[in-house]
Coordinates of C-alpha atoms in Angstrom, one line a residue:
M1 CA -17.3 -2.9 -33.9
Q2 CA -15.4 -3.5 -30.6
D3 CA -17.1 -0.5 -28.9
T4 CA -20.7 -1.8 -30.2
R5 CA -19.9 -5.1 -28.9
K6 CA -19.1 -3.5 -25.5
F7 CA -22.3 -1.5 -25.4
L8 CA -24.5 -4.4 -26.2
M9 CA -22.7 -6.3 -23.4
K10 CA -23.3 -3.8 -20.9
R11 CA -27.0 -3.6 -21.8
V12 CA -27.3 -7.3 -21.3
I13 CA -25.9 -6.9 -17.9
D14 CA -27.8 -3.9 -16.9
K15 CA -30.9 -6.3 -17.8
L16 CA -29.5 -9.1 -15.6
E17 CA -28.5 -7.1 -12.7
R18 CA -31.1 -6.1 -10.1
K19 CA -30.7 -2.7 -8.7
A20 CA -32.1 -0.9 -5.6
G21 CA -31.3 2.5 -4.1
I22 CA -32.6 3.5 -0.6
I23 CA -32.6 7.1 0.5
D24 CA -32.7 7.3 4.3
I25 CA -33.5 10.9 5.7
G26 CA -32.6 10.8 9.2
S27 CA -32.4 13.4 12.1
N28 CA -28.6 13.7 11.8
T29 CA -27.6 12.5 8.5
M30 CA -29.0 11.8 5.1
R31 CA -27.8 8.9 3.2
L32 CA -28.1 7.4 -0.4
V33 CA -27.3 3.3 -0.5
I34 CA -27.1 1.9 -4.0
Y35 CA -27.3 -2.1 -4.0
V36 CA -26.7 -4.4 -6.9
Q37 CA -27.4 -8.1 -7.3
P38 CA -25.1 -9.4 -10.2
Q39 CA -27.5 -12.4 -10.9
K40 CA -30.3 -14.0 -9.2
G41 CA -29.0 -16.2 -6.3
V42 CA -26.2 -13.9 -5.4
P43 CA -26.6 -11.6 -2.7
F44 CA -27.0 -7.9 -3.0
K45 CA -23.8 -5.9 -2.9
E46 CA -23.5 -2.7 -1.9
V47 CA -21.8 -0.4 -4.6
E48 CA -22.4 3.1 -3.4
N49 CA -22.9 4.7 0.1
I50 CA -23.3 8.5 0.1
K51 CA -23.5 10.4 3.5
M52 CA -24.6 13.9 4.1
G53 CA -24.2 15.4 7.4
V54 CA -27.5 17.7 7.0
R55 CA -28.6 17.6 10.7
L56 CA -32.3 18.1 9.7
R57 CA -32.7 18.2 13.6
K58 CA -31.1 21.5 14.1
Y59 CA -34.1 23.0 11.7
L60 CA -36.8 21.7 13.9
N61 CA -37.9 24.8 15.8
S62 CA -39.6 25.2 19.1
E63 CA -43.2 25.1 17.3
H64 CA -42.0 21.6 15.6
M65 CA -41.8 22.9 12.3
V66 CA -39.0 22.3 9.8
S67 CA -37.9 25.7 8.9
D68 CA -37.7 26.9 5.1
E69 CA -34.0 26.7 5.2
G70 CA -34.0 23.1 6.5
I71 CA -36.7 22.3 3.5
S72 CA -34.3 23.9 1.1
L73 CA -31.2 21.9 2.4
L74 CA -33.3 18.6 2.2
I75 CA -34.4 19.4 -1.4
D76 CA -30.7 20.3 -2.4
T77 CA -29.4 17.0 -0.9
L78 CA -31.9 14.8 -2.6
H79 CA -30.9 16.4 -6.0
S80 CA -27.6 15.4 -5.3
F81 CA -28.8 12.0 -4.9
Q82 CA -30.7 12.0 -7.9
L83 CA -27.9 12.5 -10.2
L84 CA -26.2 9.5 -8.7
L85 CA -29.3 7.4 -9.2
H86 CA -29.4 8.5 -12.6
H87 CA -25.8 7.6 -13.2
Y88 CA -26.3 4.1 -12.0
K89 CA -29.5 3.6 -14.1
V90 CA -31.4 2.7 -10.8
T91 CA -35.4 2.9 -11.0
D92 CA -36.2 1.1 -7.8
I93 CA -36.0 3.7 -5.4
T94 CA -37.1 3.7 -1.8
C95 CA -37.0 7.2 -0.1
V96 CA -38.0 7.2 3.7
A97 CA -37.7 9.5 6.5
T98 CA -37.5 9.0 10.3
A99 CA -38.0 10.9 13.5
T100 CA -37.3 14.7 12.8
I101 CA -39.8 14.8 9.7
R102 CA -42.2 12.4 11.5
Q103 CA -42.3 14.6 14.4
A104 CA -42.7 17.9 12.3
K105 CA -46.1 19.6 12.2
N106 CA -45.6 20.6 8.5
R107 CA -44.6 17.1 7.6
E108 CA -47.5 16.8 4.9
E109 CA -46.1 20.0 3.3
I110 CA -42.8 18.5 3.3
L111 CA -43.9 15.4 1.5
H112 CA -45.7 17.4 -1.0
I113 CA -42.6 19.7 -1.7
V114 CA -40.3 16.6 -1.9
Q115 CA -42.6 15.0 -4.5
E116 CA -42.9 18.1 -6.3
K117 CA -39.4 19.3 -6.4
T118 CA -37.8 15.7 -7.1
G119 CA -40.1 13.2 -8.1
F120 CA -39.5 11.0 -5.0
I121 CA -42.5 9.6 -3.0
L122 CA -41.3 10.1 0.4
T123 CA -42.4 7.3 3.1
L124 CA -42.5 8.5 6.3
L125 CA -41.8 5.6 8.9
N126 CA -43.9 5.2 11.9
E127 CA -42.4 4.1 15.2
Y128 CA -43.1 0.4 14.7
E129 CA -41.7 0.4 11.0
E130 CA -38.5 2.1 12.1
A131 CA -38.0 -0.5 15.0
F132 CA -39.2 -3.6 12.6
Y133 CA -36.6 -2.7 9.9
G134 CA -33.9 -2.6 12.5
Y135 CA -34.8 -6.0 14.0
T136 CA -35.3 -7.5 10.4
A137 CA -31.5 -6.3 9.6
V138 CA -30.2 -8.1 12.7
N139 CA -32.3 -11.2 11.9
H140 CA -31.2 -11.5 8.4
S141 CA -27.3 -10.7 9.0
T142 CA -26.4 -12.5 12.3
D143 CA -27.4 -15.9 13.9
I144 CA -28.2 -14.5 17.0
K145 CA -31.7 -16.3 18.2
E146 CA -32.3 -14.0 21.1
G147 CA -31.6 -10.5 21.8
I148 CA -32.3 -6.6 22.4
T149 CA -31.7 -4.5 19.4
V150 CA -30.9 -0.6 19.9
D151 CA -31.0 1.7 17.1
M152 CA -29.9 5.0 18.1
G153 CA -30.6 7.8 15.5
G154 CA -30.4 11.4 15.7
G155 CA -33.9 12.1 16.8
S156 CA -35.1 8.9 18.3
T157 CA -33.9 5.6 19.6
E158 CA -35.8 2.3 18.6
I159 CA -35.5 -0.9 20.7
T160 CA -37.0 -4.4 20.1
Y161 CA -36.7 -7.6 22.0
F162 CA -36.8 -10.7 19.8
R163 CA -36.6 -14.5 21.0
N164 CA -36.3 -17.4 18.5
C165 CA -35.7 -14.9 15.8
E166 CA -39.4 -13.6 16.4
L167 CA -40.1 -10.0 17.2
I168 CA -41.7 -9.9 20.8
E169 CA -41.7 -6.3 21.9
Y170 CA -40.6 -3.0 20.5
C171 CA -40.6 0.7 21.6
S172 CA -39.6 4.0 20.3
L173 CA -38.0 6.5 22.7
P174 CA -38.3 10.4 22.0
F175 CA -34.5 11.1 22.0
G176 CA -31.5 10.3 19.8
S177 CA -27.7 11.3 20.0
L178 CA -28.1 14.7 18.2
S179 CA -31.5 15.7 20.1
L180 CA -29.8 14.8 23.6
T181 CA -26.8 16.9 22.7
L182 CA -28.9 19.8 21.6
D183 CA -31.2 19.5 24.5
F184 CA -28.7 18.9 27.2
V185 CA -25.4 20.2 26.4
K186 CA -24.4 24.0 26.4
D187 CA -20.8 23.9 25.2
S188 CA -19.1 21.5 22.8
V189 CA -18.8 18.5 25.3
P190 CA -21.3 17.6 28.4
S191 CA -20.1 18.6 31.6
G192 CA -20.6 16.1 34.5
E193 CA -23.8 17.5 35.5
E194 CA -25.1 17.7 32.0
K195 CA -24.1 13.9 31.7
E196 CA -26.0 13.1 34.9
Q197 CA -29.1 15.1 33.5
I198 CA -28.8 13.0 30.4
R199 CA -28.7 9.8 32.5
Q200 CA -31.6 10.7 34.8
Y201 CA -33.8 11.8 31.4
V202 CA -32.9 8.3 29.6
Q203 CA -33.8 6.4 32.9
A204 CA -37.1 7.9 33.5
Q205 CA -37.9 7.1 29.8
L206 CA -37.0 3.4 30.4
E207 CA -39.2 3.1 33.6
G208 CA -42.3 2.4 31.6
I209 CA -40.8 -0.2 29.6
P210 CA -40.4 -3.4 32.0
W211 CA -39.4 -5.8 29.1
I212 CA -36.1 -4.2 28.9
F213 CA -34.9 -5.0 32.3
N214 CA -32.9 -8.0 33.5
K215 CA -33.2 -10.1 30.0
T216 CA -29.3 -11.2 30.2
V217 CA -29.4 -11.5 26.5
P218 CA -26.9 -9.8 23.9
L219 CA -27.6 -6.0 23.1
I220 CA -27.3 -5.5 19.8
G221 CA -26.4 -2.0 18.6
M222 CA -26.8 -0.5 15.3
G223 CA -26.6 3.1 13.6
G224 CA -23.8 5.6 13.3
S225 CA -23.1 6.0 17.3
A226 CA -22.7 2.4 17.6
R227 CA -20.7 1.8 14.5
N228 CA -18.1 4.6 15.8
L229 CA -18.0 3.2 19.4
A230 CA -16.6 0.0 17.9
Q231 CA -14.4 1.7 15.6
L232 CA -13.0 3.7 18.5
H233 CA -12.3 0.5 20.7
Q234 CA -10.7 -1.4 17.8
H235 CA -8.3 1.6 17.2
M236 CA -7.7 1.8 21.1
I237 CA -6.4 -2.1 21.2
N238 CA -5.0 -2.4 17.8
Y239 CA -7.5 -4.8 16.7
P240 CA -6.0 -7.2 14.2
L241 CA -9.1 -7.5 11.9
S242 CA -11.2 -5.0 9.7
G243 CA -14.9 -4.9 9.9
I244 CA -17.0 -4.4 12.7
H245 CA -20.3 -6.1 11.8
Q246 CA -20.7 -8.6 15.0
Y247 CA -17.8 -7.0 16.8
E248 CA -18.2 -7.9 20.5
M249 CA -17.7 -5.8 23.6
D250 CA -18.7 -6.2 27.2
V251 CA -20.1 -3.6 29.8
L252 CA -16.6 -3.0 31.3
T253 CA -15.2 -2.3 27.8
I254 CA -17.8 0.4 27.3
Q255 CA -17.0 1.8 30.8
E256 CA -13.4 1.8 29.8
I257 CA -14.0 3.8 26.6
K258 CA -16.2 6.3 28.7
E259 CA -13.4 7.0 31.0
K260 CA -10.9 7.5 28.5
L261 CA -13.2 10.1 26.7
Q262 CA -14.5 12.0 29.3
S263 CA -11.8 14.3 29.9
L264 CA -11.3 14.9 26.2
T265 CA -12.1 18.4 24.4
L266 CA -14.1 18.3 21.3
T267 CA -10.9 19.1 19.3
E268 CA -9.4 16.2 20.8
L269 CA -12.5 14.0 20.4
Q270 CA -12.6 15.3 16.4
K271 CA -8.7 13.8 16.1
L272 CA -9.3 10.3 17.6
E273 CA -9.0 7.6 15.2
G274 CA -12.2 5.6 14.5
L275 CA -14.3 8.5 15.4
S276 CA -16.0 10.4 12.6
K277 CA -15.5 14.2 13.1
E278 CA -19.2 15.0 12.8
R279 CA -20.1 12.6 15.4
A280 CA -17.4 14.0 18.0
D281 CA -20.0 16.2 19.6
T282 CA -22.5 13.3 20.1
I283 CA -20.5 10.3 21.1
L284 CA -20.5 11.2 24.7
P285 CA -24.3 11.4 25.1
S286 CA -24.5 8.2 22.8
I287 CA -22.3 6.4 25.0
E288 CA -24.3 7.2 28.3
V289 CA -27.3 5.7 26.5
F290 CA -25.7 2.5 25.6
D291 CA -24.2 1.9 29.2
I292 CA -27.7 2.5 30.7
L293 CA -29.1 -0.1 28.5
L294 CA -26.6 -2.5 29.2
N295 CA -26.9 -2.1 32.7
S296 CA -30.5 -2.2 32.8
S297 CA -31.0 -5.3 30.5
K298 CA -28.0 -6.9 32.2
A299 CA -26.7 -7.6 28.8
T300 CA -24.1 -10.6 28.3
Q301 CA -22.4 -8.8 25.5
F302 CA -22.8 -5.7 23.4
I303 CA -22.7 -6.7 19.6
I304 CA -22.5 -4.3 16.7
S305 CA -24.5 -4.8 13.8
K306 CA -23.4 -3.0 10.4
K307 CA -26.6 -3.9 9.1
G308 CA -29.5 -1.5 10.2
L309 CA -32.7 0.2 8.9
R310 CA -31.5 0.5 5.1
E311 CA -30.7 -3.3 5.1
G312 CA -33.9 -4.0 6.8
I313 CA -35.8 -2.3 4.2
L314 CA -33.8 -4.1 1.4
Y315 CA -34.2 -7.5 3.1
N316 CA -37.9 -6.9 3.5
K317 CA -38.0 -6.3 -0.3
I318 CA -36.0 -9.3 -1.0
D319 CA -38.5 -11.6 1.1
K320 CA -41.3 -10.6 -0.8
Q321 CA -39.6 -11.1 -4.1
D322 CA -37.6 -14.3 -3.5
D323 CA -38.9 -17.7 -2.0
S324 CA -35.8 -19.6 -1.6
P325 CA -34.3 -18.6 1.5
A326 CA -30.7 -20.2 2.6
S327 CA -28.7 -20.1 5.6
L328 CA -26.9 -16.9 6.3
V329 CA -23.3 -18.5 6.0
D330 CA -24.5 -20.3 2.6
I331 CA -25.3 -16.8 1.4
G332 CA -22.0 -15.4 2.4
I333 CA -20.0 -18.4 0.8
E334 CA -22.1 -18.3 -2.3
E335 CA -21.0 -14.6 -2.4
I336 CA -17.3 -15.3 -2.1
I337 CA -17.7 -18.0 -4.8
H338 CA -19.2 -15.6 -7.2
D339 CA -16.8 -12.7 -6.5
F340 CA -13.6 -15.1 -7.0
H341 CA -15.1 -17.3 -10.1
I342 CA -14.6 -20.3 -7.8
N343 CA -15.4 -23.4 -9.7
S344 CA -18.5 -25.0 -8.1
D345 CA -17.9 -28.6 -9.6
N346 CA -14.4 -28.5 -8.1
S347 CA -15.7 -27.4 -4.9
R348 CA -18.3 -30.1 -4.6
Q349 CA -15.8 -32.8 -5.5
M350 CA -13.4 -31.6 -2.7
I351 CA -16.4 -31.7 -0.4
K352 CA -17.1 -35.1 -1.2
I353 CA -13.7 -36.2 -1.0
A354 CA -13.1 -34.6 2.4
N355 CA -16.4 -36.2 3.8
V356 CA -15.5 -39.6 2.8
I357 CA -11.9 -39.1 4.3
V358 CA -13.5 -37.7 7.5
E359 CA -15.8 -40.8 7.6
Q360 CA -13.0 -43.3 7.4
T361 CA -11.0 -41.2 9.8
N362 CA -13.5 -41.4 12.4
K363 CA -13.7 -45.2 12.1
I364 CA -10.2 -45.6 13.2
T365 CA -9.2 -42.8 15.2
K366 CA -9.5 -42.4 19.0
M367 CA -12.8 -41.2 20.2
E368 CA -11.4 -37.5 21.5
E369 CA -10.0 -37.2 18.1
H370 CA -13.3 -37.7 16.1
I371 CA -14.5 -34.7 14.0
T372 CA -17.8 -33.5 15.1
K373 CA -20.8 -32.5 13.0
Q374 CA -19.8 -28.7 13.6
D375 CA -16.2 -29.6 12.4
R376 CA -17.8 -30.9 9.0
M377 CA -19.8 -27.9 8.7
L378 CA -16.6 -26.0 8.9
L379 CA -14.8 -28.3 6.5
E380 CA -17.4 -28.1 3.8
Q381 CA -17.4 -24.3 4.0
A382 CA -13.6 -24.2 4.0
A383 CA -13.5 -26.8 1.0
S384 CA -16.1 -24.3 -0.8
I385 CA -13.5 -21.7 -1.1
F386 CA -10.2 -23.4 -0.2
H387 CA -7.3 -21.3 -1.4
L388 CA -9.3 -18.9 -3.2
G389 CA -6.1 -16.6 -3.2
K390 CA -4.8 -18.5 -6.2
H391 CA -7.2 -16.4 -8.3
L392 CA -5.1 -13.5 -7.5
N393 CA -1.7 -14.9 -7.1
D394 CA -1.0 -18.7 -7.2
E395 CA 2.5 -18.3 -5.5
S396 CA 0.8 -16.6 -2.5
S397 CA -2.7 -18.2 -2.6
S398 CA -2.6 -19.1 1.1
H399 CA -1.5 -15.6 2.3
H400 CA -4.2 -14.0 0.1
T401 CA -6.8 -16.6 1.2
F402 CA -6.3 -15.9 4.8
Y403 CA -6.1 -12.1 4.5
L404 CA -9.3 -12.0 2.5
L405 CA -11.5 -14.3 4.4
S406 CA -10.2 -13.0 7.8
N407 CA -11.1 -9.3 6.8
R408 CA -14.3 -10.0 5.1
S409 CA -17.6 -9.6 6.7
I410 CA -19.6 -12.9 6.4
L411 CA -23.0 -13.0 7.3
G412 CA -23.7 -15.4 10.2
L413 CA -20.1 -15.7 11.4
T414 CA -18.6 -14.0 14.3
H415 CA -15.0 -12.5 14.1
R416 CA -13.8 -15.6 16.0
E417 CA -15.7 -18.1 13.6
R418 CA -14.6 -16.1 10.6
V419 CA -10.9 -16.3 11.4
R420 CA -11.2 -19.9 12.0
L421 CA -12.7 -20.5 8.6
A422 CA -9.9 -18.5 7.3
L423 CA -7.4 -20.8 9.1
V424 CA -8.7 -23.8 7.7
A425 CA -9.3 -22.5 4.1
S426 CA -5.8 -21.2 3.8
Y427 CA -4.1 -24.3 5.3
K428 CA -0.7 -24.7 3.7
G429 CA 1.1 -26.3 6.8
K430 CA 1.6 -26.2 10.5
R431 CA 4.7 -23.5 10.1
I432 CA 2.4 -21.0 8.1
F433 CA -0.6 -21.9 10.5
R434 CA 1.4 -20.7 13.4
Q435 CA 2.0 -17.3 11.7
Y436 CA -1.5 -16.7 10.8
V437 CA -3.0 -17.6 14.3
E438 CA -0.2 -15.6 16.3
P439 CA -2.4 -12.5 16.8
F440 CA -5.5 -14.5 17.6
K441 CA -3.9 -17.3 19.5
D442 CA -5.8 -16.4 22.7
W443 CA -8.9 -16.7 20.9
Y444 CA -8.5 -20.7 20.5
T445 CA -7.4 -23.7 22.8
K446 CA -4.4 -25.7 21.7
E447 CA -6.8 -28.5 21.0
E448 CA -9.0 -26.3 18.8
Q449 CA -5.8 -25.2 16.9
K450 CA -4.7 -28.8 16.5
K451 CA -8.3 -29.5 15.1
M452 CA -8.0 -26.7 12.7
C453 CA -4.7 -28.1 11.3
L454 CA -6.4 -31.4 11.1
L455 CA -9.2 -30.0 8.9
G456 CA -6.8 -28.0 7.0
A457 CA -4.6 -31.1 6.2
I458 CA -7.5 -33.0 5.0
L459 CA -8.4 -30.5 2.7
K460 CA -4.9 -30.6 1.2
V461 CA -5.2 -34.3 0.7
A462 CA -8.7 -33.9 -1.0
E463 CA -7.2 -31.0 -3.3
S464 CA -4.4 -33.2 -4.4
L465 CA -6.9 -36.2 -5.4
N466 CA -8.7 -33.6 -7.7
I467 CA -5.6 -31.8 -9.0
T468 CA -6.7 -32.1 -12.6
K469 CA -10.1 -30.9 -11.6
R470 CA -11.8 -33.8 -13.6
N471 CA -13.6 -35.4 -10.7
I472 CA -11.9 -38.9 -11.4
V473 CA -12.1 -40.3 -7.9
D474 CA -15.2 -42.3 -7.0
D475 CA -14.5 -43.8 -3.7
I476 CA -12.0 -44.0 -1.0
K477 CA -11.5 -46.7 1.8
I478 CA -9.0 -46.3 4.5
C479 CA -8.0 -49.1 6.8
S480 CA -5.3 -49.3 9.5
E481 CA -2.4 -51.8 9.7
N482 CA 0.0 -51.1 12.7
N483 CA 0.9 -47.4 12.3
N484 CA 0.1 -47.4 8.7
W485 CA -2.9 -46.6 6.9
I486 CA -4.0 -47.9 3.8
M487 CA -5.9 -45.5 1.5
E488 CA -7.6 -47.5 -1.4
I489 CA -8.5 -44.9 -4.0
Q490 CA -10.8 -46.0 -6.8
C491 CA -10.9 -43.9 -10.0
H492 CA -12.5 -44.0 -13.4
D493 CA -9.9 -42.5 -15.4
D494 CA -6.2 -41.9 -15.6
Y495 CA -4.7 -41.0 -12.0
K496 CA -1.2 -40.2 -12.5
P497 CA -1.3 -36.4 -11.7
E498 CA -3.3 -37.2 -8.7
E499 CA -1.2 -40.0 -7.6
H500 CA 2.1 -37.9 -7.8
R501 CA 0.5 -34.7 -6.1
I502 CA -0.8 -36.9 -3.0
E503 CA 2.6 -38.0 -2.5
K504 CA 3.7 -34.4 -1.9
Q505 CA 0.8 -33.3 0.3
K506 CA 0.1 -36.5 2.6
K507 CA 2.9 -35.4 4.8
H508 CA 0.7 -32.9 6.6
L509 CA -1.9 -35.6 7.6
E510 CA 0.9 -37.9 8.6
K511 CA 2.7 -35.5 10.8
L512 CA -0.7 -34.5 12.7
L513 CA -2.0 -38.1 13.2
K514 CA 1.7 -39.5 13.7
I515 CA 0.8 -42.3 11.0
S516 CA 2.1 -43.2 7.5
L517 CA -0.3 -42.8 4.8
I518 CA 0.0 -45.3 1.8
P519 CA -2.3 -44.6 -1.2
Y520 CA -3.1 -47.3 -3.6
F521 CA -4.8 -46.0 -6.8
H522 CA -7.1 -48.2 -9.0

């Protein structure tokens, strides 16, 4: 009977879930990614990501035909993907191919064989579509309003320029990390002369694209080469966070990485932490391209986007089906609320109480201590997920909250903003705050750290005023008498637990503001 109930429940869940599978047939790798949306209104989550280093580009001969061996390898890999799609019961499948098959003279034959042997309808992306989906991924996963995107694949490189989140220019260049390696590098790693040949070739390709030059905007890199470059740098500096989405580097950093790698053998490159073994032979040509683009565009930063072509396809699909767009950070917060089963009613009450305290505080504090509109946004975000770690371990809720949020990619937030959110949402007191902020203390001024403590302390008070989760507080008024703050708290039900709790938690606010807080409940 119990097994029958589980089976029926699984069928109900399967019907509620939206699933999508995307197969990306690139020049260097083939990849299957399966996404699941647990319920409407919750973001799609990646549940499976399988990469196969097929290197189809190697099977594109001098006559621009993909050999029979290459086609056979393609079909075998697709059959493997089919088994996984069947296991996950995915019927919404998008299968796309990029530069190598696009450039092959026998591409129509390949499309026919794929459909005949696997049933997949293979879509051959043109240059605009490949560039557009990369731009779409960045536009839907960052808050960057103007920038240049570069998506270096194995056989082509797509570049776009966007302003005010609108695509302005695009181009597709006929080289990628693998094709540069195959065309210019004779041995396992490029010599100094071969690197110079690569640079001259890439610079010649850019000469006819004037809109790339002197833009002084961020350069946003996506694709395996860009991701590996970020992972390499994080390992080199012992970066204290996990995740590479919106990881930032500057031009000098790229040059430093290049200098450290240029004397290494292929074996030494393959052993580097952060560098995928299969990209060890293509990373040096890739770095040359990024270096040229950074200098040509006079980029302000090199920012890594973990989201790329596949996510662009998914976002485009979602946009056509959903008509209720939300801000990126709201989407990220909603995903956290869903994943940790956070009570939204309690979160809304915390936000309400925190906002009232802020309004009252701003009336009686000095002007330089006022809480800004941006601070209010941070406060509301942190209130929505305050001490979410208690869902794992109540005794270590602050520690778990900080670790989970600081190491979780949240769309629309830079790494600095993500840590700031984690510091406020995990606030337990100044001593614990100092422990958490220690690896990041150079990221924030003393004034910013004080402000985060103040926001955290407000949330501690707000939490105490709804400790029973009954939403009994209707209104709060605060007035100042000498060095005392009189807090009048109007409730519509028994308030004894809240009254007891605030006496324990008000000390955080008192120490920061150097006042005595006297609560009166009615």
